[in-house]
Short mmCIF file of C-alpha atoms in Angstrom, two decimals:
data_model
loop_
_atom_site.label_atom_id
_atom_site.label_comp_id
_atom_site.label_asym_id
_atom_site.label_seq_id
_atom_site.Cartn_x
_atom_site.Cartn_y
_atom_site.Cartn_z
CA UNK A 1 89.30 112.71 99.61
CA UNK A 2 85.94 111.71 101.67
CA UNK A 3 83.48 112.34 99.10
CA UNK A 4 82.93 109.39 97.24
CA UNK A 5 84.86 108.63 93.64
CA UNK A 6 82.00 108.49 90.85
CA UNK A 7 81.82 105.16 90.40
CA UNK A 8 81.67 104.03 93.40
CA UNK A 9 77.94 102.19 94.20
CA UNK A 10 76.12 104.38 96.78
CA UNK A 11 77.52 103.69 100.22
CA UNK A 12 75.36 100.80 102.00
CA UNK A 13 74.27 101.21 105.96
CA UNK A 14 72.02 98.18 107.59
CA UNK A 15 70.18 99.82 110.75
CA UNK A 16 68.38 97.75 112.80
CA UNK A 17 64.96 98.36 113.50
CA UNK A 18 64.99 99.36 117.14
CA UNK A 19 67.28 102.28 116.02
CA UNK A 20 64.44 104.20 114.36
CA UNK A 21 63.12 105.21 117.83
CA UNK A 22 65.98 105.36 119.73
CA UNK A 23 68.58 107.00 117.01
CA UNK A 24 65.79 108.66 114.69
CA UNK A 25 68.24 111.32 113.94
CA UNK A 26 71.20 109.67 113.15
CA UNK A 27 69.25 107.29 110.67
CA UNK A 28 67.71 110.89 108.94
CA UNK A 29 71.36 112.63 109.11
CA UNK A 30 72.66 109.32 107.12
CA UNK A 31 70.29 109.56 104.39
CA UNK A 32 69.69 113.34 103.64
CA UNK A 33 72.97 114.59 104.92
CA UNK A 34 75.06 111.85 103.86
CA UNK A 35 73.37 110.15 100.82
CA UNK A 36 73.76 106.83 102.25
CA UNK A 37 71.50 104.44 101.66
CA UNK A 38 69.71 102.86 104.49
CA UNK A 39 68.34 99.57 104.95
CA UNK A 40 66.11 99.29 108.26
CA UNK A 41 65.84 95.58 109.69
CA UNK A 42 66.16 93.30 112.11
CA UNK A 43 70.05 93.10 113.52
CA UNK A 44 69.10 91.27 116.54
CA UNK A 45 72.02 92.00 118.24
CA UNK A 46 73.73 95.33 116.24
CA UNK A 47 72.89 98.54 116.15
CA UNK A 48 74.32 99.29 112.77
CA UNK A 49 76.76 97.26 109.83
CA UNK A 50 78.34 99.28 108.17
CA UNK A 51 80.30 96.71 105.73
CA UNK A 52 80.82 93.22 105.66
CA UNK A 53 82.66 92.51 108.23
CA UNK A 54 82.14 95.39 111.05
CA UNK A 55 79.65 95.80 113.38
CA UNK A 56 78.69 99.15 115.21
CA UNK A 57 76.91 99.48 118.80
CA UNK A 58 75.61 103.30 119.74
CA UNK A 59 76.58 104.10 123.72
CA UNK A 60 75.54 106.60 125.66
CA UNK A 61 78.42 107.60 128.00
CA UNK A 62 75.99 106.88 130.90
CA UNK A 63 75.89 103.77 129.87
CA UNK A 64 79.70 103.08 130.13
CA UNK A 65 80.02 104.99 133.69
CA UNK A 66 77.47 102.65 135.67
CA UNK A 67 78.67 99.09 135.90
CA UNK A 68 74.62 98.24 136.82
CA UNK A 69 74.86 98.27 132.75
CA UNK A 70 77.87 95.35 132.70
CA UNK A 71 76.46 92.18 131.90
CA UNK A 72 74.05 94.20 128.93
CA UNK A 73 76.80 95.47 127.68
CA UNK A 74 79.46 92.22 127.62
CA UNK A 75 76.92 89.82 126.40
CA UNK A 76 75.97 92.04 123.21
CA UNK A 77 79.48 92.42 122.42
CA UNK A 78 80.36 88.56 123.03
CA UNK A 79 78.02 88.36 120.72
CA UNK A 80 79.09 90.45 117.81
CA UNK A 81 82.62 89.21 118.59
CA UNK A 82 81.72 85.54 117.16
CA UNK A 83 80.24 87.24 114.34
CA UNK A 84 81.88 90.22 112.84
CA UNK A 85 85.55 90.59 112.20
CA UNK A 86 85.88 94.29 113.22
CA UNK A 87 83.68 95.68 116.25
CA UNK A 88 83.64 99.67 116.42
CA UNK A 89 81.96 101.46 120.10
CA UNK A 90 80.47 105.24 118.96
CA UNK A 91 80.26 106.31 122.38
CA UNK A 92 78.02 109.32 122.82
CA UNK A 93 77.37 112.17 124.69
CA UNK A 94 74.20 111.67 126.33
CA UNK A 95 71.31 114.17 125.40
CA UNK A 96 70.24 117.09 128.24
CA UNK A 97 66.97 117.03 128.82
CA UNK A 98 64.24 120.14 128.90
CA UNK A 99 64.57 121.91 132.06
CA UNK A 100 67.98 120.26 133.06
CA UNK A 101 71.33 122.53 132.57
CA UNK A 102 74.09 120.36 131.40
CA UNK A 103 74.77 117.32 132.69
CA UNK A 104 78.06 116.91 134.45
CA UNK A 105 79.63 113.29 134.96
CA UNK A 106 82.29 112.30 137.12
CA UNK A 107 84.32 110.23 135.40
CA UNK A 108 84.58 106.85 137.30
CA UNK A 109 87.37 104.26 137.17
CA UNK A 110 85.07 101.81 136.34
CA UNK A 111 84.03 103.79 132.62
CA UNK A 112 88.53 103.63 132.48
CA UNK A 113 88.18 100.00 133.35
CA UNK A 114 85.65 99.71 130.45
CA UNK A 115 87.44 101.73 127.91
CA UNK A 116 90.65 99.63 128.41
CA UNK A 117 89.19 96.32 128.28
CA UNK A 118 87.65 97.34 124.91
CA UNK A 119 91.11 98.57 123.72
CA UNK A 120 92.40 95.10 124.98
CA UNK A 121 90.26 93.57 122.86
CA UNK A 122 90.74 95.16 120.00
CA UNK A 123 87.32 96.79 119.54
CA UNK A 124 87.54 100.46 117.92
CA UNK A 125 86.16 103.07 119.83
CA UNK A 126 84.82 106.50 118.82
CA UNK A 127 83.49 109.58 120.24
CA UNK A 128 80.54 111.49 119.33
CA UNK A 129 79.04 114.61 120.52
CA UNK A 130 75.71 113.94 119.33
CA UNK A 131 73.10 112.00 117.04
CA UNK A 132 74.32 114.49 113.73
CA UNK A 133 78.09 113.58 114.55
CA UNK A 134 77.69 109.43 115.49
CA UNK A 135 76.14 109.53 111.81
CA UNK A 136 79.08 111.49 110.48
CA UNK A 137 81.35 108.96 111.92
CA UNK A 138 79.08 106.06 110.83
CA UNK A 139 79.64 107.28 107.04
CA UNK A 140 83.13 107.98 107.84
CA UNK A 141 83.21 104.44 109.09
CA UNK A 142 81.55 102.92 105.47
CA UNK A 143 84.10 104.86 103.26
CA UNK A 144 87.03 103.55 104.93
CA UNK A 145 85.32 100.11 104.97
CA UNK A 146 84.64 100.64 101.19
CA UNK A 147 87.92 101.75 100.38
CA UNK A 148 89.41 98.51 102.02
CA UNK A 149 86.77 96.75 99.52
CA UNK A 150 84.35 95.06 102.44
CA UNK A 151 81.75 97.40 101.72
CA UNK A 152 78.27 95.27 101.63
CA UNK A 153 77.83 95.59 97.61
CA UNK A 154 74.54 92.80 97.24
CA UNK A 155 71.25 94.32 96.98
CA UNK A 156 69.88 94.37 100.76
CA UNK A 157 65.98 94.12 99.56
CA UNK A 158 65.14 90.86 98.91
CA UNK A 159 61.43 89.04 98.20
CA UNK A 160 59.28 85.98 98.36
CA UNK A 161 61.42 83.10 98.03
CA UNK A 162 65.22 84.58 98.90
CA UNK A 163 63.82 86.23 101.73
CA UNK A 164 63.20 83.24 102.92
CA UNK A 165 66.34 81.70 102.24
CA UNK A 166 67.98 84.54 103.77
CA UNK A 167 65.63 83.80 107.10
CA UNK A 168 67.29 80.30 106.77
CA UNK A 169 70.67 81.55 106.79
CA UNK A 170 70.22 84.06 109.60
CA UNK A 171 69.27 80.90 112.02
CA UNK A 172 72.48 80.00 111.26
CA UNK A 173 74.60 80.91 114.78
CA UNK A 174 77.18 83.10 114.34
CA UNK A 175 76.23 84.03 110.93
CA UNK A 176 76.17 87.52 110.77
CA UNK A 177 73.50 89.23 108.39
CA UNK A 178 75.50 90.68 105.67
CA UNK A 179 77.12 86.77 105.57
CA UNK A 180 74.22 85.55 105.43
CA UNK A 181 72.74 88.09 102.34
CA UNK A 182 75.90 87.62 100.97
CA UNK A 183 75.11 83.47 100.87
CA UNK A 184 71.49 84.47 99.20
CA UNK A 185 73.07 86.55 96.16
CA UNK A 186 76.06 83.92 95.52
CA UNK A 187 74.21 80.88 95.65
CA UNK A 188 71.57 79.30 94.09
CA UNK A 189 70.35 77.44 96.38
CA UNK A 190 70.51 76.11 100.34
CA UNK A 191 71.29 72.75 99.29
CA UNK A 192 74.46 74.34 96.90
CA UNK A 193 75.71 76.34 100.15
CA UNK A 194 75.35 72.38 102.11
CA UNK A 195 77.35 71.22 99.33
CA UNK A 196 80.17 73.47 99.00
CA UNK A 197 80.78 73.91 102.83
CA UNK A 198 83.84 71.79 104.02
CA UNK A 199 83.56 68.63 106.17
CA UNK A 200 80.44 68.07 105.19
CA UNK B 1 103.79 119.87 127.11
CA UNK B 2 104.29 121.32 123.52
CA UNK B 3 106.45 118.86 121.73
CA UNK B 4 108.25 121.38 119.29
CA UNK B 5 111.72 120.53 117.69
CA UNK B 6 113.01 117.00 115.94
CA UNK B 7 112.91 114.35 118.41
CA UNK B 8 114.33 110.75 117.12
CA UNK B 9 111.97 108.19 116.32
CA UNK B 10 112.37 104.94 118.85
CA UNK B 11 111.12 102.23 116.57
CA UNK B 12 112.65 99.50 117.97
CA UNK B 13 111.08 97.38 121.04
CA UNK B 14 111.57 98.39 124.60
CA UNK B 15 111.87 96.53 127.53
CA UNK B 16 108.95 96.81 129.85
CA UNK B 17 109.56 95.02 133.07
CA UNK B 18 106.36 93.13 134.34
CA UNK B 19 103.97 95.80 136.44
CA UNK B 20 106.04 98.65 135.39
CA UNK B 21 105.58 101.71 132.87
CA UNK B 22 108.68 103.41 131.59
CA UNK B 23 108.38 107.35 131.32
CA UNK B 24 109.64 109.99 129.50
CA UNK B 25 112.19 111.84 130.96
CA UNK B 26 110.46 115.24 130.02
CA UNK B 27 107.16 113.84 132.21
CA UNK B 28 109.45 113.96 135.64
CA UNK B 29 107.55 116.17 137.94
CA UNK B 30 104.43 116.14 136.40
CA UNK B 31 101.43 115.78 137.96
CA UNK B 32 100.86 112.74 135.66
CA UNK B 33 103.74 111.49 137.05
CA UNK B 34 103.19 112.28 140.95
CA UNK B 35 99.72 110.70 140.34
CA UNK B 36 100.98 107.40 138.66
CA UNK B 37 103.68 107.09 141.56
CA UNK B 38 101.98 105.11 144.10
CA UNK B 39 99.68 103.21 142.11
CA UNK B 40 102.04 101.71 139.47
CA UNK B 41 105.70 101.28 139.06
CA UNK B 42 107.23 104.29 137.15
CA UNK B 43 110.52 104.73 135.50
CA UNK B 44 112.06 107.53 133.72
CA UNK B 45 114.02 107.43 130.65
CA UNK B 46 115.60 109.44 128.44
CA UNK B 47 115.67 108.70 124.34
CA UNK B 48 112.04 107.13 124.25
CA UNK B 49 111.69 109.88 121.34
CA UNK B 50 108.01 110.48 120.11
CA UNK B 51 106.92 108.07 122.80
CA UNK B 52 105.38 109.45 126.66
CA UNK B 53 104.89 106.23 128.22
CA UNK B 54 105.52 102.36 127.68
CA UNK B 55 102.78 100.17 129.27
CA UNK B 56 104.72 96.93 127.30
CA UNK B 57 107.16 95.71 125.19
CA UNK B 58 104.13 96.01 122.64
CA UNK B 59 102.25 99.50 123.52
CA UNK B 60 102.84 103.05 124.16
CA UNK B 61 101.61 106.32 124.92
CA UNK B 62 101.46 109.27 123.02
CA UNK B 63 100.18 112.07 125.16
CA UNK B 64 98.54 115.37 123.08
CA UNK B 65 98.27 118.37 125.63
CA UNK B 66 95.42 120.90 124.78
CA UNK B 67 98.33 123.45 124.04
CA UNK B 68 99.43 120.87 121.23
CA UNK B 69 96.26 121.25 119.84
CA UNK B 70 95.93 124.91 119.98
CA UNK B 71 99.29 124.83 118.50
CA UNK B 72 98.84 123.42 115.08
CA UNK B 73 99.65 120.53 113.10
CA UNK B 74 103.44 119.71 114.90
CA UNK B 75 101.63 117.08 116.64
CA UNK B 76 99.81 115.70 113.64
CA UNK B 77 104.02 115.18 112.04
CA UNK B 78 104.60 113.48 115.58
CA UNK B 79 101.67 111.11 114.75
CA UNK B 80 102.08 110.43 111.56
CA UNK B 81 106.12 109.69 112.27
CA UNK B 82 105.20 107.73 114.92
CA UNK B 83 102.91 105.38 112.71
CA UNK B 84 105.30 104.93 109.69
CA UNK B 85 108.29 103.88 112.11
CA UNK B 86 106.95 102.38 114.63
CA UNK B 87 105.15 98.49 115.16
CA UNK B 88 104.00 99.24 118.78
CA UNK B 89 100.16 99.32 119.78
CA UNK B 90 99.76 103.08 119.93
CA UNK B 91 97.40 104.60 121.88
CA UNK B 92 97.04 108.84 121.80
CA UNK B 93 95.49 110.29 124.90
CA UNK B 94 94.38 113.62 123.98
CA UNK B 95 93.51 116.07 126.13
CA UNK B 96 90.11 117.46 125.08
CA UNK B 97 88.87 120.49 127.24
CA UNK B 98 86.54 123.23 126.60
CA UNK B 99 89.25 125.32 124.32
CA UNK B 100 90.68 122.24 122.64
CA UNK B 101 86.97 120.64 121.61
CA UNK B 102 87.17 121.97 118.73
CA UNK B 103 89.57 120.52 117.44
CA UNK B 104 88.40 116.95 118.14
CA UNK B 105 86.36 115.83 115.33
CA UNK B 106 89.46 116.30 113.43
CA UNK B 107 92.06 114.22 115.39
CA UNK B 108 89.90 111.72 115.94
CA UNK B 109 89.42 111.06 112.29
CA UNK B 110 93.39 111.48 111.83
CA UNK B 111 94.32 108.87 114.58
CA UNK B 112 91.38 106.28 114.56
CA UNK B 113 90.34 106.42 110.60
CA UNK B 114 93.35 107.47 108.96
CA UNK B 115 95.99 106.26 111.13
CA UNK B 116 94.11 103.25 112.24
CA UNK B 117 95.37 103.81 116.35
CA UNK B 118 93.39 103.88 119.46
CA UNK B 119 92.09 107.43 120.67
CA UNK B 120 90.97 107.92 124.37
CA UNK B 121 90.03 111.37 125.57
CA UNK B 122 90.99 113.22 129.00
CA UNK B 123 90.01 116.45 130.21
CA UNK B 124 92.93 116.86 132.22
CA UNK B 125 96.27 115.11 133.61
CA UNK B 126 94.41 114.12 136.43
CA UNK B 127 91.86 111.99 134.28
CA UNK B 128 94.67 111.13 132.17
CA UNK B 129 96.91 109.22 135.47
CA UNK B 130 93.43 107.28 136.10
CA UNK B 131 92.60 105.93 132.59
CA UNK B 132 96.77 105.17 132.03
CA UNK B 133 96.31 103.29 135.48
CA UNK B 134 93.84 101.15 134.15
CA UNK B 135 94.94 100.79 130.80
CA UNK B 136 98.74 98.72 132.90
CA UNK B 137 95.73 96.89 135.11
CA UNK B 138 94.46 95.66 131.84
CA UNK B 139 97.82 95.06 129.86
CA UNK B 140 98.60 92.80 133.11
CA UNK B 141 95.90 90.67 133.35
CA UNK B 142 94.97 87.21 131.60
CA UNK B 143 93.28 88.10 127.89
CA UNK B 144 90.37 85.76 129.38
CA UNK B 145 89.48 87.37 132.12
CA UNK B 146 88.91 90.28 129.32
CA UNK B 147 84.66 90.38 128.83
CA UNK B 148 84.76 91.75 125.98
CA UNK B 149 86.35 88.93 124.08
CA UNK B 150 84.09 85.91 122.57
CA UNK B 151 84.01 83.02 125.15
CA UNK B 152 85.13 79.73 123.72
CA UNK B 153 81.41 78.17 125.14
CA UNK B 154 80.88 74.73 123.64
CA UNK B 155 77.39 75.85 122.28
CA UNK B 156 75.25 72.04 121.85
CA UNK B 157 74.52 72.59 118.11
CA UNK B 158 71.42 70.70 118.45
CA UNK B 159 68.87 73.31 119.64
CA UNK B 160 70.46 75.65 116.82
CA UNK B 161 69.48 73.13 113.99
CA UNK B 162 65.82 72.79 115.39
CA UNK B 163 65.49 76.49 114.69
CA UNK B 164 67.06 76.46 111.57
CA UNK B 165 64.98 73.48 109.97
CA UNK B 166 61.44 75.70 111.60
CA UNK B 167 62.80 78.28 109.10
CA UNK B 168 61.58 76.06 106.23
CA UNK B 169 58.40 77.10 104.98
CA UNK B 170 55.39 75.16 106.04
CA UNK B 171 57.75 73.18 109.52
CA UNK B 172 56.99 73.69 112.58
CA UNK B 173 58.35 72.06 115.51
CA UNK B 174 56.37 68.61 115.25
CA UNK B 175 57.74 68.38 111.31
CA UNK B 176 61.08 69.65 112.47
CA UNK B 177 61.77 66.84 115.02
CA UNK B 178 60.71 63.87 112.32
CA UNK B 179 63.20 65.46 109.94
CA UNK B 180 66.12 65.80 112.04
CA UNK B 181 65.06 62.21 113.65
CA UNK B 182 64.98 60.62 109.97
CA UNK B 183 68.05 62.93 108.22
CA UNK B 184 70.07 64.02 111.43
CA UNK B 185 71.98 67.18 109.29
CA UNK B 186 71.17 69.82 106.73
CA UNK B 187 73.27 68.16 104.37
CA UNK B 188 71.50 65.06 104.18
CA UNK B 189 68.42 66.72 104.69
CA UNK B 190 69.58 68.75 100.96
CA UNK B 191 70.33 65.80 99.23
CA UNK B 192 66.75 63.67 99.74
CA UNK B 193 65.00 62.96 97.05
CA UNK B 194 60.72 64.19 97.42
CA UNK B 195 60.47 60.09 98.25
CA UNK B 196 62.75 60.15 100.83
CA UNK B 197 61.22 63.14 102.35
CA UNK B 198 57.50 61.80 101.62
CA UNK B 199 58.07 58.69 104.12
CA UNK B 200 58.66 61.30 106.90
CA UNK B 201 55.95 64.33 105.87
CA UNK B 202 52.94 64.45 103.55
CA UNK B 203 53.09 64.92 99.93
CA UNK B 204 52.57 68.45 99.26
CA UNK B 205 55.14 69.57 102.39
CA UNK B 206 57.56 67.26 100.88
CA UNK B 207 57.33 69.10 97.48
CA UNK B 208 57.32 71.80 99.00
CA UNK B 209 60.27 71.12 101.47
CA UNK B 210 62.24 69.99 98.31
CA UNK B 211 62.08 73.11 96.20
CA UNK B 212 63.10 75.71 98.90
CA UNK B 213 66.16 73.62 99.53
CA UNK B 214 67.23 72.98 96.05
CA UNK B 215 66.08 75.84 93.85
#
């Protein structure tokens, strides 16, 4: 029942651009393991879309035990809060280094704190055990997403003169970018969009 | 705690007194239990059926031990029971150790994609008393003192729309400013004619303004 039905477009992932360093294999396990394609740019503020409406930020577990992280962490997700409808946390295991054995963390009632404000909140939280299994869930993410018809269906390349209508939009506050892609492919124009918005 | 045999479903609401959680019965003497006592109020109850613990009158616990998991799919029935009778907020708090790991993957695609609940691992009942600790700390306090929720900031709109109008081909700030000075919104700045917009920039900007808003 995961494997995409046949006519189904293929399954739409917008990365942004920091992620190629940072999560090179997740972006590589999306495309040749999962045949999803991938659109690299600039999120300024998201790790990953995976539909319309949701947002996904990539944490490493260290990063949720250490409150020195706190205000990074609340501001981004403030932040996708006024934007996307659904919010999802992959929290991850963090990587052992060469010549370290495995890491062992203490759990701390501050990463508890964390994890139950998020619930509170309503943001969806998942675990991962690694780069190969946060794109797993990514995917997994997209198809349910698709199946609840939000999946990001607009081509995500655009050129010359809707690129720069699609800059436009994304100055917009609040105005997240598959909104904003979504205002490029349905409109003809910025001064139809100025038109048809209410109150104007 | 294996949760074999039929228990009834408890659909219906219960009554959570403020700064309390009401236990299952079958949790008295657990170390969960002896853990929680202290730190937050803690009732037991018999009948709460397929639920462990009530944090509210709006969400519960459903506690999976690593022998439920070893155990096979009795707990994935419990779930699934839960979901189709129940309105409450459930939360699952599985306990994932080196034995039940395994296993994980799969639950948490059950529970958090298929099932659309919340899904916090522990490695043991000690971890598990912590986390349900803070989960009743959270449930009690003001949802704006939460800082994970948007902040209702009155954000001026002004600085936004100087951005936005820079985003026009061939503006920059100085060209920007006389727009906004002689059409004050996007709208109006939509609907000028290439006159209108000549008086404020030259000619060829003006053209050039004109067809990137209206084509």
């Amino acid at each position: 029942s995961g494997a995409p039905r046949e006519k189904d477009p293929p399954l739409v992932i917008l990365v942004d651009s920091r992620e190629i360093c940072s999560g090179a294999e997740v972006v590589s396990a999306l495309k040749a393991a999962h045949g999803v394609k991938v659109q690299v740019c600039s999120l300024s503020g998201s790790d990953y879309i995976v539909s319309n409406r949701m947002a996904v930020e990539r944490k490493f577990v260290s990063e949720l035990l250490n409150s020195g992280n706190r205000s990074k962490v609340t501001q981004r997700l403030q932040r996708l809060q006024s934007m996307f409808e659904r919010i999802c946390v992959i929290v991850e295991k963090d990587r052992v280094k060469s010549g370290e054995t495995t890491r062992f963390f203490q759990r701390t009632q501050y990463y508890d704190g964390v994890l139950s404000a998020l619930v509170q909140a309503g943001v969806r939280i998942l675990f991962s055990s690694g780069q190969e299994e946060t794109a797993a869930l990514l995917k997994d993410l997209a198809l349910v997403e698709q199946r609840k018809a939000a999946a990001i269906r607009v081509p995500t390349e655009l050129e010359g003169h809707r690129q720069e209508m699609l800059n436009f939009f994304l100055s917009i506050p609040n105005l997240s970018y598959p909104a904003a892609l979504n205002m490029c492919h349905r409109f003809g124009s910025v001064k139809e969009v100025a038109n048809r918005l209410p109150g104007k | 705690m294996t949760t074999k045999g039929n228990f009834p479903v408890t659909a219906g609401s219960i009554v959570v007194p403020y700064g309390h959680v009401i236990g299952n019965e079958k949790w008295r003497g657990s170390e969960i239990a002896q853990r929680l006592q202290g730190k937050i109020r803690l009732i037991f109850e018999d009948g709460l059926g397929l639920v462990d613990f009530h944090l509210s009158n709006r969400t519960c616990i459903l506690y999976i031990s690593e022998a439920d998991l070893v155990a096979g799919d009795e707990f994935k029935r419990r779930l699934v029971r839960f979901r189709n009778a129940s309105s409450l907020g459930g939360i699952v708090i599985v306990e994932k150790t080196q034995i039940s790991d395994q296993y994980f993957l799969a639950v948490q695609k059950l529970v958090v994609l298929e099932l659309g609940m919340v899904l916090l691992p522990v490695t043991n009942q000690r971890e598990a008393s912590q986390l349900i600790t803070q989960l009743v700390h959270e449930q009690s306090k003001d949802l704006n003192s939460n800082p994970f929720l948007r902040k209702q900031c009155s954000q001026l709109a002004e600085p936004s729309l100087f951005r936005t109008v820079q985003q026009i081909p061939g503006v920059g700030k100085t060209k920007a400013l006389l727009l906004l000075q002689q059409f004050g919104s996007i709208h109006r700045l939509c609907n000028a004619s290439v006159k209108e917009l000549e008086l404020v920039v030259g000619q060829t900007l003006a053209q050039q303004i004109y067809s990137f808003l209206c084509s």
